[in-house]
Coordinates of C-alpha atoms in Angstrom, one line a residue:
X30 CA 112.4 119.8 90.8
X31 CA 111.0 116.9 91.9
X32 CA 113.3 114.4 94.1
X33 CA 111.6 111.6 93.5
X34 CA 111.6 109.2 90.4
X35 CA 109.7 106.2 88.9
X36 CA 111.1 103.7 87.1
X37 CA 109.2 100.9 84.9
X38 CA 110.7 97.6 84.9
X39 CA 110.0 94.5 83.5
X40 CA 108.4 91.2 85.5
X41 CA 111.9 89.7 85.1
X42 CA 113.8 91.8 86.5
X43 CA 110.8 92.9 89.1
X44 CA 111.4 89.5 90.6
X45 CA 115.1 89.3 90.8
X46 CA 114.9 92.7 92.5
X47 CA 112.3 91.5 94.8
X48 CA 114.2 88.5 95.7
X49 CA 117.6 90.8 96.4
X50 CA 119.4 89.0 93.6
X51 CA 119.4 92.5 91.2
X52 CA 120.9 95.1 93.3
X53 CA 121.8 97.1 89.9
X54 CA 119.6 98.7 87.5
X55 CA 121.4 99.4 83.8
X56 CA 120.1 102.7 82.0
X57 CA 120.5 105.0 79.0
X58 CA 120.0 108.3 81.5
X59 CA 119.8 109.6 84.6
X60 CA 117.7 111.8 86.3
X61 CA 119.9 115.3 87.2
X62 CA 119.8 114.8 91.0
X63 CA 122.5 114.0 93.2
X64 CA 122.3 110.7 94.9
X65 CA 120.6 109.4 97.2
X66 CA 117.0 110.0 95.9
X67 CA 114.0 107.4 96.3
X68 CA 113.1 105.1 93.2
X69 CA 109.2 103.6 93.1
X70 CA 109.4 100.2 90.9
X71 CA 106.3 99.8 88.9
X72 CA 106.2 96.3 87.4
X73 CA 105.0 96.8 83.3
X74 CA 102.5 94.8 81.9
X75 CA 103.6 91.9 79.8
X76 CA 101.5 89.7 77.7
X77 CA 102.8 86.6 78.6
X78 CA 104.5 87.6 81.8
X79 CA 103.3 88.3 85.2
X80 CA 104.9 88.8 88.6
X81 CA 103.3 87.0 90.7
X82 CA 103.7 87.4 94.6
X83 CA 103.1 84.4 97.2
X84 CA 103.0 83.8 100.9
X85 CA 106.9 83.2 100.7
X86 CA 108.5 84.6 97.1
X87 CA 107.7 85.9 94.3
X88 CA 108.4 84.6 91.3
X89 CA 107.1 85.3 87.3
X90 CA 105.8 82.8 84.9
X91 CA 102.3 83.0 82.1
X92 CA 99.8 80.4 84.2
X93 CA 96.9 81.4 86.4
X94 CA 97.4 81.1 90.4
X95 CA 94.9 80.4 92.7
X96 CA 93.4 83.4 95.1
X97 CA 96.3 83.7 97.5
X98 CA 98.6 85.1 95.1
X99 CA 98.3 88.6 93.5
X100 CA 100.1 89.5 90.0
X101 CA 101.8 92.6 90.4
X102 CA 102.0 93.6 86.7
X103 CA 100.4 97.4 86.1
X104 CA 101.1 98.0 89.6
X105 CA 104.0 99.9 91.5
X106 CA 105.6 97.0 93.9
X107 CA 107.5 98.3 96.7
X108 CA 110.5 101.5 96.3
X109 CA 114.2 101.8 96.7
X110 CA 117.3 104.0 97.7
X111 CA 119.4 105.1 95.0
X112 CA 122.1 105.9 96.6
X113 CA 125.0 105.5 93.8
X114 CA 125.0 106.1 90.2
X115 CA 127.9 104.1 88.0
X116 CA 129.2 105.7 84.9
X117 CA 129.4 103.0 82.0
X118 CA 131.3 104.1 79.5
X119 CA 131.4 101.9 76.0
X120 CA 133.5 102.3 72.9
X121 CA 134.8 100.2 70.2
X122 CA 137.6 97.9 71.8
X123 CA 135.1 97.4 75.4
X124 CA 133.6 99.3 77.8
X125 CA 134.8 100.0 81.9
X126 CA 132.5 100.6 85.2
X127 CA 133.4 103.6 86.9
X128 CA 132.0 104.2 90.8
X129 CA 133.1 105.6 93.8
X130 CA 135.5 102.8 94.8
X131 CA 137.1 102.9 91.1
X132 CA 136.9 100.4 88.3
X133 CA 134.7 97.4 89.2
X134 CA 133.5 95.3 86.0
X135 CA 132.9 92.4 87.6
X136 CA 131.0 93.3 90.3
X137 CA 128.7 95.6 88.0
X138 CA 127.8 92.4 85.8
X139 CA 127.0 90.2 88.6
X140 CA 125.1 92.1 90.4
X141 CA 123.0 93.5 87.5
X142 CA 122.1 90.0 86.5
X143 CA 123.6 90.9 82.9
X144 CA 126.2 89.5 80.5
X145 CA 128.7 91.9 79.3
X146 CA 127.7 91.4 76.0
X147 CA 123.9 92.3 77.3
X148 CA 125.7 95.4 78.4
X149 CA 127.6 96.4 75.3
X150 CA 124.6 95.7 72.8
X151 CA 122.4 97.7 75.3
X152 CA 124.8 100.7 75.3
X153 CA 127.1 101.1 72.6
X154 CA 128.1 103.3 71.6
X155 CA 126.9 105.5 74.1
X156 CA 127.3 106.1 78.1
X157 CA 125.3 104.6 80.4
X158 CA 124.7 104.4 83.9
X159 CA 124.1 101.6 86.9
X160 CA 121.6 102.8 89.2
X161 CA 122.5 101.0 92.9
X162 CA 119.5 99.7 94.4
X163 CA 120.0 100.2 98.5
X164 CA 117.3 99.9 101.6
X165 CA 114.5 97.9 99.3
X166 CA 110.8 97.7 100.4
X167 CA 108.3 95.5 98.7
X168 CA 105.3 96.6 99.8
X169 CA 102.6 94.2 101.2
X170 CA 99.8 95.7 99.0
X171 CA 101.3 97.4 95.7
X172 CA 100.1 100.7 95.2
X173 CA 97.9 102.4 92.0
X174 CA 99.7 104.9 89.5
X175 CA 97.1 107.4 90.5
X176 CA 98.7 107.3 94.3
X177 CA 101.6 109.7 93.1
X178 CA 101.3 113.2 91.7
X179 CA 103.4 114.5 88.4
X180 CA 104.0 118.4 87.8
X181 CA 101.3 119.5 85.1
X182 CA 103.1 121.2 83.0
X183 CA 99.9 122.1 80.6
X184 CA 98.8 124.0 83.9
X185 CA 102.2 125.5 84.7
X186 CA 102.9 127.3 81.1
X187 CA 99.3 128.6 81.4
X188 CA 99.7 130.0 85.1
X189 CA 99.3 133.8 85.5
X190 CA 101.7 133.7 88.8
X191 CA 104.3 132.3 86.8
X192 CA 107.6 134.2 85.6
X193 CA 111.0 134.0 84.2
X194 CA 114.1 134.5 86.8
X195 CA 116.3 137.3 85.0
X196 CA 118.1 137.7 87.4
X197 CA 118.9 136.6 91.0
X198 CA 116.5 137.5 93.2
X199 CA 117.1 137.7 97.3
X200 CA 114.9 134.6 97.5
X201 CA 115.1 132.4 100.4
X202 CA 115.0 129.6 98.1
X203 CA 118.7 130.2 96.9
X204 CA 118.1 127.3 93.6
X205 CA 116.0 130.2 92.1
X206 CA 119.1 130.8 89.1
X207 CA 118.5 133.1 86.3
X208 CA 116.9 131.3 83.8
X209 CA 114.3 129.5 85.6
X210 CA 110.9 129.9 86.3
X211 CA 109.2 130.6 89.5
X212 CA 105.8 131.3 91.0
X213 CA 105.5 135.3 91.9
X214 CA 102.8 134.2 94.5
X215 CA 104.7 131.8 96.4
X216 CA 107.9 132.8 95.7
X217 CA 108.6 128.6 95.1
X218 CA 108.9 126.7 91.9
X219 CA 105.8 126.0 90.2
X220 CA 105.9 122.0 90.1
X221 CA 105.5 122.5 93.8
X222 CA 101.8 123.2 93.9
X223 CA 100.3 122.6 90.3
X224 CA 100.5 118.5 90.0
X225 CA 97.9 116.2 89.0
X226 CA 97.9 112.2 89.2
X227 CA 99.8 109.7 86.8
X228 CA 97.5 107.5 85.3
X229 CA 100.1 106.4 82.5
X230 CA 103.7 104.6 83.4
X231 CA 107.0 106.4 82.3
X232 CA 108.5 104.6 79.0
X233 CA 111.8 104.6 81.0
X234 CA 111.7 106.7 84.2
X235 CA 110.0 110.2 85.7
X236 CA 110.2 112.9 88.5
X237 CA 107.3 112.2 91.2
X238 CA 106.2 113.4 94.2
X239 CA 107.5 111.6 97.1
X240 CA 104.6 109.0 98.2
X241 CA 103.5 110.7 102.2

């Protein structure tokens, strides 16, 4: 499996990340990695939104700038650490934050730049999870889509060297479990070497390639 993951966020939010004011990302799922693992921000494209990044800040509103600024939108802005993930677990009479150091509702809202009711309309009635945003970089020239690689899994179904682990073979890969798939050539899983670009933006998040 992939260790990487993109994530697609809006202008908005782009910005208050950018400007270390969102240190908290709220979402429906998870990936099923353990933490830490490296998150790419690409910034969506809004109609009547853009990031916009200056000399100094960056900032979002709908006019044209002049030729020293660049609008971000379409483009993947920078990357960050995740290296906690909070359970957020709503029901009918409220909902509670659950991390490492325990219970911490306030914190969670203030530093996701959401109300609580934001929260509980987003989530309920399900779980969700805060994604801790650690060790940002906003890159200097955003990067395309077509810079990271996705497994192909058209490719991979279709692969001759690919079979089915029955059983527990003495592999020195030891995350080989019965059940999965692996490549009979390599001896590796198969996302390892059949990949091909992203040219289109995850509706939420995805597994990439780590960016070399």
């Amino acid at each position: 499996m992939m260790k990487s993951i993109m994530i697609s966020i809006k202008p908005k939010w782009c910005e208050l990340i950018a400007n270390g004011k969102k240190t908290i990302e709220i979402r429906k799922t998870r990936p099923k990695i353990y933490t830490p693992f490296k998150c790419y921000i690409y910034c969506t494209k809004e109609r009547n939104q853009f990031l916009w990044s200056g000399k100094k800040y960056r900032y979002v509103d709908d006019h044209s700038h002049n030729m020293f600024d660049k609008a971000l939108n379409g483009k993947v802005i920078g990357d960050f650490v995740c290296d906690e993930i909070y359970t957020i677990d709503c029901d009918s009479t409220g909902f509670f934050y659950k991390g490492k150091k325990g219970y911490i509702k306030k914190e969670l809202e203030y530093n996701s730049c959401l109300s609580e009711g934001d929260i509980f309309s987003y989530l309920f009635p399900n779980v969700g999870y805060g994604w801790h945003i650690s060790e940002l970089k906003i890159y200097d020239e955003p990067k395309k889509l077509t810079n990271f690689k996705v497994k192909d899994n058209y490719r991979i179904e279709r692969c001759a060297a690919r079979e089915r682990v029955y059983n527990n073979p003495d592999f020195t890969n030891e995350s080989l479990l019965k059940g999965s798939y692996y490549c009979n050539k390599y001896n590796d899983f198969c996302d390892k070497c059949l990949t091909k670009e992203l040219t289109k933006p995850p509706q939420s998040w995805c597994y990439v390639d780590e960016l070399r």
